[in-house]
Amino acid sequence: MAHSGISVLFEGTNFMRLLGGLWVTVKIAAVALIFGIILGIILGVLRTFKNRPLRVVLRLYLEFFRVVPTVVLLFLFYYILPRQMNFNLPADQLATLVFVLWVGAEMSDIVRGALISVPRHQIESGKAIGLNRFQLYRYVLIPQSLTLEIPATINLATRVIKTTSILLLISVMDVINIGQQIIEANNHTYPTGVFWVYGLIFLFYFLIDYPLSWWAKRLEKRRLEKANG
Amino acid sequence: MKKNWVRKLITIVTMAAALVLVLAGCGNSKSSSSNNPSSVSAIKKKGTIRIAVFGDLPPYGWVNKDGKRVGYDVKLAHQVAKDLGVKVKFVQVNANNRVDALNSNKVDLVLANFTVTPQRKQVVSFAKPYMKVSVGVVSPKNKPVTKVSQLQGKNVIVTKGTTAETYFTTDQKKVKLLKFDSKTQQFNALKNGRGVALADDNSYLYAWSKSNPKYTVGIKSIGPKSYIAPAVKKGNKSLLNWTNKEITKLTKKSYFVNDYNTELKPYFGKEVKPSDIVLPTK
């Protein structure tokens, strides 16, 4: 075996294809996070209302998406729903939809938790100066809850990015799927190629996720410093 | 006053949303069946056929270094699309989701090294086969095993869950089996001399012995033959009939021998003939 496995990465268009796969991964995660966070903020605010049926429905929604594993959700939306109700979407759009709903559910809990932990006197002061409910949320609760939400949200973002690796199960051409194609295509010529391909994928995920988690840590630290003087 | 009104509205909206969800859950039986999105006329109208192929199984369906889908099944898929007069759209599948891809209308046709089995026949419809496989036995060239009788009382290496394991445990009880969990392990065991031979799907062994020239597939086929055939969704008669005609036509034209020579021969080595894999021209 004169040739080393690393050359498998640079043969033909392999490297470009891996980057293309990474783009699919990043795109799905980014779109899912943007829309999921918006949805989560709306749902989170609604969950602090004192309306019973509304809270029950939202709670059920949250528990459903939190308890059911993402793999099962993907299979449910990709294979079972189309069979039952003629609901058909291409795999990557469907993956984005499932992730938006999932992020929305997780985010709603983060937002709710942050909103109810804003000190009570802040709300009362707001009421005292005659703010209505919308103004109370707009000027008092939401701005103050943001700093509490950010680290947990970034944490959620890194989880979403990592979870995209299961998308290959519903045939999304993400970076893992392309990696496997390359490994299998070169199994006979480069038996050690598997190490290099997965090594590169590891590096890709690390380069995306590590700055995020570093940023989360820094924000958290800064918040604590601020809070404790 | 105003607050009450808001609360009522929210209650109504949530109730409506819950009702829609429940209704959506119940109202599933009415759809499907009435119009078949995968009939020949529907495919022609759309101008594309969606075909499920493997993306990681050389030499049947895989992606080469230029990012193109190639292989024995892929070539057949292109031919099918050409004869239908439509474009082809590939959907990559793996072994576990071939049936679901058909049943949830993700694809019209599966050409993914799909072996016909009685269990699978209950959930999908198979067309005429275009390939055959059976169990083969590979052994070192200096001590070749060419007859099953040579294996009696000796160790034979297999992977758990393969057709080779089933065949030897039910039909060749005098042969001792050494069972492994993965392909890599079983080939390493053979190289280390832990058994006199190794049994697995013959097409797989051909490819392996090509890159390991010290070994030969001494027994090319034992036990029952399995067939590999295109599959369509159960009840899709229109596409099934068309595919049957297509396979018959291509078999007559020796299309599969040609496909074998371009896609499989480079992987299988000289000792394998097209007739070991391709079905005879009837």
Coordinates of C-alpha atoms in Angstrom, one line a residue:
Chain A
M1 CA 0.0 0.0 0.0
A2 CA 2.1 2.8 -1.3
H3 CA -0.5 5.5 -1.3
S4 CA -1.9 7.0 1.9
G5 CA -5.5 7.3 2.7
I6 CA -5.4 11.1 2.8
S7 CA -5.3 11.4 -1.0
V8 CA -8.8 10.0 -1.0
L9 CA -9.9 13.5 0.0
F10 CA -8.4 15.2 -2.9
E11 CA -9.3 12.8 -5.7
G12 CA -11.6 14.1 -8.4
T13 CA -14.2 16.4 -6.9
N14 CA -14.3 14.7 -3.5
F15 CA -13.3 17.7 -1.4
M16 CA -15.7 20.0 -3.2
R17 CA -18.5 17.4 -2.7
L18 CA -17.8 17.3 1.0
L19 CA -17.9 21.1 1.2
G20 CA -21.2 21.0 -0.7
G21 CA -22.5 18.5 1.8
L22 CA -21.4 20.8 4.6
W23 CA -23.3 23.6 3.0
V24 CA -26.5 21.6 3.0
T25 CA -25.9 20.8 6.7
V26 CA -25.3 24.4 7.6
K27 CA -28.2 25.7 5.5
I28 CA -30.7 23.3 7.1
A29 CA -29.4 24.1 10.6
A30 CA -29.4 27.9 10.0
V31 CA -32.9 28.1 8.5
A32 CA -34.2 25.8 11.2
L33 CA -32.6 27.9 13.9
I34 CA -33.9 31.3 12.6
F35 CA -37.5 30.2 12.2
G36 CA -37.4 27.9 15.2
I37 CA -36.2 30.7 17.5
I38 CA -38.9 33.1 16.2
L39 CA -41.6 30.4 16.7
G40 CA -40.1 29.6 20.1
I41 CA -40.3 33.2 21.3
I42 CA -43.9 33.5 20.3
L43 CA -44.9 30.2 21.9
G44 CA -42.8 31.0 25.0
V45 CA -44.6 34.3 25.5
L46 CA -48.0 32.6 24.9
R47 CA -47.0 30.0 27.5
T48 CA -46.7 32.7 30.3
F49 CA -50.4 33.7 29.7
K50 CA -52.9 32.4 32.2
N51 CA -55.2 30.8 29.7
R52 CA -55.6 27.2 30.6
P53 CA -56.5 25.5 27.3
L54 CA -53.8 27.4 25.5
R55 CA -51.2 26.3 28.1
V56 CA -52.3 22.7 27.9
V57 CA -52.0 22.6 24.1
L58 CA -48.6 24.3 24.1
R59 CA -47.4 22.0 26.9
L60 CA -48.5 19.0 24.9
Y61 CA -46.7 20.3 21.9
L62 CA -43.5 20.9 23.9
E63 CA -43.6 17.5 25.5
F64 CA -44.3 15.7 22.2
F65 CA -41.2 17.3 20.4
R66 CA -39.0 16.9 23.5
V67 CA -39.9 13.3 24.4
V68 CA -40.0 11.8 20.9
P69 CA -36.4 11.3 19.5
T70 CA -35.6 13.4 16.5
V71 CA -34.9 10.3 14.4
V72 CA -38.5 9.1 15.1
L73 CA -39.9 12.5 14.2
L74 CA -38.0 12.5 10.9
F75 CA -39.3 9.0 10.0
L76 CA -42.8 10.1 11.1
F77 CA -42.8 13.1 8.8
Y78 CA -40.9 11.5 6.0
Y79 CA -42.5 8.1 5.7
I80 CA -45.6 7.8 7.7
L81 CA -47.4 11.2 7.1
P82 CA -47.1 11.0 3.3
R83 CA -48.6 7.6 3.3
Q84 CA -51.6 8.6 5.4
M85 CA -52.4 12.1 4.2
N86 CA -50.6 12.8 0.9
F87 CA -48.3 15.2 2.5
N88 CA -45.1 15.1 0.4
L89 CA -42.1 17.4 0.6
P90 CA -38.5 16.9 -0.6
A91 CA -36.2 15.5 2.1
D92 CA -34.2 18.6 2.8
Q93 CA -37.3 20.9 3.1
L94 CA -39.0 18.3 5.3
A95 CA -35.9 18.1 7.5
T96 CA -35.9 21.8 7.9
L97 CA -39.6 21.8 8.9
V98 CA -39.1 19.1 11.5
F99 CA -36.1 20.9 12.9
V100 CA -38.1 24.2 13.0
L101 CA -40.9 22.5 15.0
W102 CA -38.3 20.9 17.3
V103 CA -36.3 24.1 17.9
G104 CA -39.6 26.0 18.4
A105 CA -40.6 23.6 21.1
E106 CA -37.3 23.6 23.0
M107 CA -37.0 27.4 22.6
S108 CA -40.5 28.0 24.0
D109 CA -39.4 26.4 27.2
I110 CA -36.2 28.5 27.4
V111 CA -38.1 31.7 26.8
R112 CA -40.8 30.8 29.3
G113 CA -38.3 30.0 31.9
A114 CA -36.5 33.3 31.3
L115 CA -39.7 35.3 31.3
I116 CA -40.9 34.0 34.6
S117 CA -37.5 34.5 36.2
V118 CA -37.6 38.3 35.6
P119 CA -38.0 39.7 39.1
R120 CA -41.6 40.3 40.2
H121 CA -41.0 43.9 41.2
Q122 CA -40.1 44.7 37.6
I123 CA -43.5 43.7 36.4
E124 CA -45.2 45.5 39.2
S125 CA -43.3 48.7 38.5
G126 CA -44.3 48.4 34.9
K127 CA -47.9 48.0 35.8
A128 CA -47.6 50.9 38.2
I129 CA -46.5 53.3 35.5
G130 CA -49.5 52.2 33.4
L131 CA -48.0 49.8 30.8
N132 CA -50.6 47.5 29.2
R133 CA -49.8 43.9 28.7
F134 CA -48.2 44.3 25.3
Q135 CA -46.0 47.2 26.5
L136 CA -45.1 45.2 29.6
Y137 CA -43.7 42.4 27.4
R138 CA -42.2 44.7 24.8
Y139 CA -40.3 47.1 27.2
V140 CA -39.8 45.1 30.5
L141 CA -40.0 41.3 30.2
I142 CA -38.5 40.5 26.8
P143 CA -35.5 42.8 27.0
Q144 CA -34.6 41.5 30.5
S145 CA -35.1 37.9 29.7
L146 CA -32.9 38.0 26.6
T147 CA -29.6 37.9 28.6
L148 CA -30.9 34.8 30.4
E149 CA -31.9 33.1 27.1
I150 CA -28.8 33.6 25.1
P151 CA -26.4 31.0 26.5
A152 CA -29.1 28.3 26.5
T153 CA -30.1 29.3 22.9
I154 CA -26.5 28.9 21.7
N155 CA -26.3 25.6 23.4
L156 CA -29.5 24.6 21.5
A157 CA -27.9 25.8 18.3
T158 CA -24.8 23.5 18.7
R159 CA -27.2 20.6 19.5
V160 CA -29.1 21.3 16.3
I161 CA -26.0 21.4 14.2
K162 CA -24.8 18.1 15.6
T163 CA -28.2 16.5 15.2
T164 CA -28.2 17.2 11.4
S165 CA -25.9 14.2 11.2
I166 CA -28.9 11.9 11.5
L167 CA -30.4 13.4 8.3
L168 CA -28.7 10.8 6.2
L169 CA -31.4 8.4 7.5
I170 CA -34.0 10.2 5.3
S171 CA -31.6 10.5 2.4
V172 CA -30.6 14.2 2.8
M173 CA -27.3 14.7 1.0
D174 CA -25.6 16.2 4.0
V175 CA -21.9 16.0 4.8
I176 CA -22.1 12.6 6.5
N177 CA -24.0 11.0 3.6
I178 CA -21.4 12.3 1.1
G179 CA -18.6 11.1 3.3
Q180 CA -20.1 7.6 3.3
Q181 CA -20.4 7.6 -0.5
I182 CA -16.8 8.5 -0.7
I183 CA -15.7 5.9 1.8
E184 CA -17.6 3.1 0.1
A185 CA -16.5 4.1 -3.4
N186 CA -12.8 4.0 -2.4
N187 CA -12.9 1.1 0.1
H188 CA -10.8 -1.2 -2.1
T189 CA -8.2 1.3 -3.2
Y190 CA -7.9 3.3 0.0
P191 CA -8.7 1.0 3.0
T192 CA -7.6 3.8 5.4
G193 CA -9.7 6.4 3.7
V194 CA -12.5 6.1 6.3
F195 CA -10.2 7.6 8.9
W196 CA -9.4 10.6 6.8
V197 CA -13.0 11.2 5.7
Y198 CA -14.4 11.0 9.1
G199 CA -11.5 13.0 10.5
L200 CA -12.3 15.8 8.1
I201 CA -16.0 15.7 9.0
F202 CA -15.0 15.9 12.7
L203 CA -12.9 19.0 11.9
F204 CA -15.8 20.6 10.0
Y205 CA -18.3 20.0 12.9
F206 CA -15.7 21.2 15.4
L207 CA -15.0 24.4 13.5
I208 CA -18.7 25.3 13.4
D209 CA -19.6 24.2 16.9
Y210 CA -16.6 25.2 19.0
P211 CA -16.8 28.9 18.4
L212 CA -20.5 28.8 19.3
S213 CA -19.9 27.0 22.6
W214 CA -17.0 29.3 23.4
W215 CA -19.2 32.3 22.8
A216 CA -22.0 30.9 25.0
K217 CA -19.5 30.4 27.8
R218 CA -18.2 33.9 27.5
L219 CA -21.7 35.4 27.5
E220 CA -22.6 33.4 30.6
K221 CA -19.5 34.5 32.4
R222 CA -20.1 38.1 31.5
R223 CA -23.7 37.9 32.7
L224 CA -22.6 36.4 36.1
E225 CA -20.0 39.2 36.5
K226 CA -22.7 41.8 35.8
A227 CA -25.2 40.2 38.1
N228 CA -22.8 39.8 41.0
G229 CA -21.0 43.0 40.5
Chain B
M1 CA -64.3 43.9 29.0
K2 CA -61.5 44.0 26.5
K3 CA -59.4 41.5 28.3
N4 CA -62.3 39.0 28.4
W5 CA -62.7 39.3 24.7
V6 CA -59.0 38.5 24.1
R7 CA -59.1 35.5 26.4
K8 CA -62.2 34.1 24.5
L9 CA -60.5 34.6 21.2
I10 CA -57.4 32.7 22.4
T11 CA -59.6 29.9 23.7
I12 CA -61.4 29.6 20.4
V13 CA -58.2 29.6 18.4
T14 CA -56.6 26.9 20.5
M15 CA -59.7 24.7 20.4
A16 CA -59.9 25.1 16.6
A17 CA -56.2 24.2 16.3
A18 CA -56.7 21.1 18.4
L19 CA -59.7 20.1 16.4
V20 CA -57.8 20.5 13.1
L21 CA -55.1 18.2 14.5
V22 CA -57.6 15.6 15.6
L23 CA -59.4 15.7 12.3
A24 CA -56.2 15.4 10.4
G25 CA -55.4 12.3 12.4
C26 CA -58.7 10.7 11.6
G27 CA -59.2 11.7 8.0
N28 CA -56.4 9.7 6.6
S29 CA -58.2 6.8 5.0
K30 CA -59.9 8.8 2.2
S31 CA -56.7 9.8 0.3
S32 CA -54.3 7.7 -1.7
S33 CA -55.3 4.8 -4.0
S34 CA -57.7 6.9 -6.1
N35 CA -55.0 8.4 -8.2
N36 CA -51.7 6.6 -8.6
P37 CA -48.9 9.2 -8.9
S38 CA -46.5 6.4 -10.1
S39 CA -48.5 5.0 -13.0
V40 CA -46.8 5.0 -16.4
S41 CA -49.1 7.8 -17.7
A42 CA -48.5 9.9 -14.6
I43 CA -44.7 9.5 -15.0
K44 CA -44.9 10.4 -18.6
K45 CA -47.0 13.5 -17.8
K46 CA -44.5 14.6 -15.2
G47 CA -41.6 14.0 -17.5
T48 CA -39.4 12.4 -14.7
I49 CA -39.2 9.0 -13.1
R50 CA -38.0 8.8 -9.5
I51 CA -35.7 5.8 -9.0
A52 CA -34.3 4.6 -5.7
V53 CA -30.7 3.5 -5.9
F54 CA -27.9 2.9 -3.5
G55 CA -25.2 5.5 -3.1
D56 CA -22.6 3.4 -1.3
L57 CA -22.6 -0.1 -2.8
P58 CA -20.0 -0.4 -5.5
P59 CA -20.2 -1.8 -8.2
Y60 CA -24.1 -1.7 -8.2
G61 CA -24.9 1.8 -7.1
W62 CA -22.4 4.3 -5.9
V63 CA -20.9 7.7 -6.6
N64 CA -17.6 8.0 -8.3
K65 CA -14.9 10.6 -7.6
D66 CA -16.4 13.1 -10.0
G67 CA -19.6 13.0 -8.0
K68 CA -21.6 11.0 -10.7
R69 CA -23.9 8.2 -9.8
V70 CA -22.7 5.0 -11.5
G71 CA -23.0 1.2 -11.3
Y72 CA -24.9 -1.7 -12.6
D73 CA -28.2 -0.6 -11.2
V74 CA -27.7 3.0 -12.1
K75 CA -27.0 2.1 -15.7
L76 CA -30.2 0.1 -15.8
A77 CA -32.1 3.1 -14.3
H78 CA -30.8 5.4 -17.1
Q79 CA -31.9 2.8 -19.7
V80 CA -35.4 2.5 -18.1
A81 CA -35.8 6.3 -18.1
K82 CA -34.6 6.5 -21.7
D83 CA -37.1 3.9 -22.9
L84 CA -39.9 5.6 -21.0
G85 CA -38.9 8.8 -22.7
V86 CA -38.5 10.7 -19.4
K87 CA -35.8 12.2 -17.3
V88 CA -34.5 10.3 -14.3
K89 CA -34.3 11.6 -10.8
F90 CA -32.3 9.5 -8.3
V91 CA -33.3 9.1 -4.7
Q92 CA -30.6 7.6 -2.6
V93 CA -31.7 4.8 -0.2
N94 CA -30.1 2.4 2.1
A95 CA -31.1 -1.3 2.7
N96 CA -33.5 -0.5 5.4
N97 CA -35.7 2.1 3.8
R98 CA -36.2 0.7 0.3
V99 CA -39.7 -0.5 1.1
D100 CA -40.8 2.7 2.9
A101 CA -39.5 4.8 0.0
L102 CA -42.0 3.0 -2.3
N103 CA -44.9 2.9 0.1
S104 CA -44.7 6.6 1.0
N105 CA -44.5 7.6 -2.7
K106 CA -41.0 9.0 -2.5
V107 CA -40.0 7.0 -5.5
D108 CA -41.7 5.2 -8.4
L109 CA -39.2 2.3 -8.8
V110 CA -36.5 0.7 -6.8
L111 CA -33.4 -0.5 -8.5
A112 CA -31.2 -1.0 -5.4
N113 CA -29.8 -4.6 -5.5
F114 CA -33.2 -5.6 -4.1
T115 CA -33.3 -9.4 -3.5
V116 CA -36.7 -11.0 -3.9
T117 CA -37.9 -12.7 -0.7
P118 CA -41.3 -14.1 0.3
Q119 CA -41.5 -11.5 3.1
R120 CA -40.8 -8.6 0.9
K121 CA -43.3 -9.8 -1.7
Q122 CA -46.0 -9.1 0.8
V123 CA -45.3 -5.4 1.0
V124 CA -44.0 -4.5 -2.5
S125 CA -44.5 -5.8 -6.1
F126 CA -41.4 -7.3 -7.8
A127 CA -41.0 -7.2 -11.5
K128 CA -39.0 -9.8 -13.5
P129 CA -35.5 -10.3 -12.1
Y130 CA -32.4 -9.0 -13.9
M131 CA -29.7 -10.6 -11.8
K132 CA -29.1 -13.7 -9.7
V133 CA -27.0 -14.3 -6.6
S134 CA -26.4 -17.2 -4.4
V135 CA -24.0 -18.3 -1.7
G136 CA -20.4 -18.7 -2.7
V137 CA -17.4 -20.1 -0.9
V138 CA -13.9 -18.5 -1.1
S139 CA -10.8 -20.3 0.0
P140 CA -7.0 -19.9 -0.4
K141 CA -5.6 -20.6 -3.9
N142 CA -3.1 -23.1 -2.6
K143 CA -5.8 -25.1 -0.8
P144 CA -8.9 -24.5 -2.8
V145 CA -12.3 -25.8 -1.7
T146 CA -14.3 -26.8 -4.8
K147 CA -16.9 -29.2 -3.4
V148 CA -19.2 -28.9 -0.3
S149 CA -18.0 -32.4 0.8
Q150 CA -14.6 -31.0 1.5
L151 CA -16.1 -28.8 4.2
Q152 CA -17.5 -31.5 6.4
G153 CA -16.2 -31.3 10.0
K154 CA -14.1 -28.2 9.1
N155 CA -14.5 -24.6 10.2
V156 CA -16.3 -22.3 7.7
I157 CA -16.4 -18.5 8.4
V158 CA -19.6 -16.6 7.9
T159 CA -21.2 -13.3 9.0
K160 CA -24.2 -13.4 11.2
G161 CA -27.5 -12.7 9.5
T162 CA -26.4 -13.5 6.0
T163 CA -28.0 -16.0 3.6
A164 CA -24.8 -18.0 3.9
E165 CA -25.3 -18.5 7.6
T166 CA -28.9 -19.6 7.1
Y167 CA -28.0 -22.0 4.3
F168 CA -25.3 -23.8 6.3
T169 CA -27.2 -24.0 9.5
T170 CA -30.3 -25.5 7.9
D171 CA -28.9 -27.5 5.0
Q172 CA -25.3 -28.4 5.8
K173 CA -25.4 -29.4 9.4
K174 CA -22.0 -31.3 9.3
V175 CA -20.1 -28.1 8.6
K176 CA -18.8 -26.2 11.6
L177 CA -19.5 -22.5 11.5
L178 CA -17.4 -19.6 12.9
K179 CA -19.7 -16.6 13.0
F180 CA -18.6 -13.0 12.9
D181 CA -20.4 -9.7 13.2
S182 CA -18.9 -7.8 10.2
K183 CA -17.4 -8.2 6.8
T184 CA -14.1 -6.9 8.0
Q185 CA -13.9 -9.4 10.8
Q186 CA -14.8 -12.4 8.7
F187 CA -12.2 -11.6 6.0
N188 CA -9.5 -11.0 8.7
A189 CA -10.4 -14.4 10.2
L190 CA -9.9 -16.1 6.8
K191 CA -6.6 -14.3 6.3
N192 CA -5.5 -15.6 9.8
G193 CA -6.3 -19.1 8.8
R194 CA -9.1 -19.6 11.4
G195 CA -11.2 -21.6 8.9
V196 CA -10.6 -23.5 5.7
A197 CA -13.0 -21.3 3.7
L198 CA -15.5 -18.4 4.0
A199 CA -19.1 -18.3 2.7
D200 CA -21.0 -15.2 1.7
D201 CA -23.0 -13.8 -1.2
N202 CA -21.1 -14.8 -4.3
S203 CA -21.1 -11.4 -6.0
Y204 CA -19.5 -9.9 -3.0
L205 CA -16.8 -12.6 -2.8
Y206 CA -16.0 -12.1 -6.5
A207 CA -15.2 -8.5 -5.8
W208 CA -13.2 -9.3 -2.7
S209 CA -11.1 -12.0 -4.3
K210 CA -10.2 -9.6 -7.2
S211 CA -8.4 -7.4 -4.7
N212 CA -7.0 -10.4 -2.7
P213 CA -5.5 -12.5 -5.5
K214 CA -4.3 -15.2 -3.1
Y215 CA -7.9 -16.4 -2.7
T216 CA -10.3 -17.9 -5.1
V217 CA -14.1 -18.4 -5.2
G218 CA -13.8 -22.2 -5.5
I219 CA -17.6 -22.8 -5.1
K220 CA -19.4 -20.2 -7.1
S221 CA -22.9 -21.1 -6.1
I222 CA -24.5 -23.5 -3.6
G223 CA -27.9 -23.5 -2.0
P224 CA -31.0 -21.8 -3.3
K225 CA -30.6 -19.0 -5.8
S226 CA -31.9 -15.6 -5.0
Y227 CA -33.0 -13.1 -7.6
I228 CA -32.6 -9.4 -7.8
A229 CA -35.5 -7.5 -9.3
P230 CA -36.9 -4.1 -9.8
A231 CA -39.7 -3.3 -7.3
V232 CA -42.7 -1.0 -7.5
K233 CA -45.4 0.0 -4.9
K234 CA -47.9 -2.8 -4.3
G235 CA -50.8 -2.4 -6.6
N236 CA -49.1 -0.3 -9.2
K237 CA -50.0 -2.6 -12.0
S238 CA -49.4 -0.1 -14.7
L239 CA -45.7 0.4 -13.9
L240 CA -45.2 -3.2 -13.0
N241 CA -46.4 -4.5 -16.4
W242 CA -44.3 -1.9 -18.2
T243 CA -41.2 -2.9 -16.2
N244 CA -41.8 -6.6 -16.9
K245 CA -41.9 -5.9 -20.6
E246 CA -38.8 -3.7 -20.4
I247 CA -36.8 -6.4 -18.5
T248 CA -37.9 -9.1 -21.1
K249 CA -36.9 -6.8 -23.9
L250 CA -33.6 -5.9 -22.4
T251 CA -32.8 -9.5 -21.6
K252 CA -33.5 -10.5 -25.2
K253 CA -31.2 -7.8 -26.4
S254 CA -28.4 -9.1 -24.1
Y255 CA -28.5 -5.7 -22.5
F256 CA -27.5 -7.1 -19.1
V257 CA -24.5 -8.9 -20.4
N258 CA -23.3 -5.6 -21.8
D259 CA -24.1 -3.9 -18.5
Y260 CA -22.1 -6.6 -16.7
N261 CA -19.2 -6.1 -19.0
T262 CA -19.0 -2.4 -18.4
E263 CA -19.9 -2.1 -14.8
L264 CA -19.2 -5.3 -13.0
K265 CA -16.4 -7.1 -14.9
P266 CA -13.7 -4.6 -13.8
Y267 CA -14.5 -5.5 -10.2
F268 CA -15.0 -9.2 -10.4
G269 CA -11.9 -10.5 -12.1
K270 CA -11.4 -13.0 -14.9
E271 CA -12.7 -16.1 -13.3
V272 CA -16.3 -14.9 -13.3
K273 CA -18.4 -15.1 -16.4
P274 CA -21.5 -12.9 -17.1
S275 CA -23.6 -16.1 -16.9
D276 CA -22.7 -16.4 -13.2
I277 CA -24.6 -13.2 -12.5
V278 CA -26.9 -12.4 -15.4
L279 CA -30.0 -14.4 -16.2
P280 CA -29.9 -16.5 -19.4
T281 CA -31.6 -15.1 -22.5
K282 CA -34.8 -17.0 -22.7

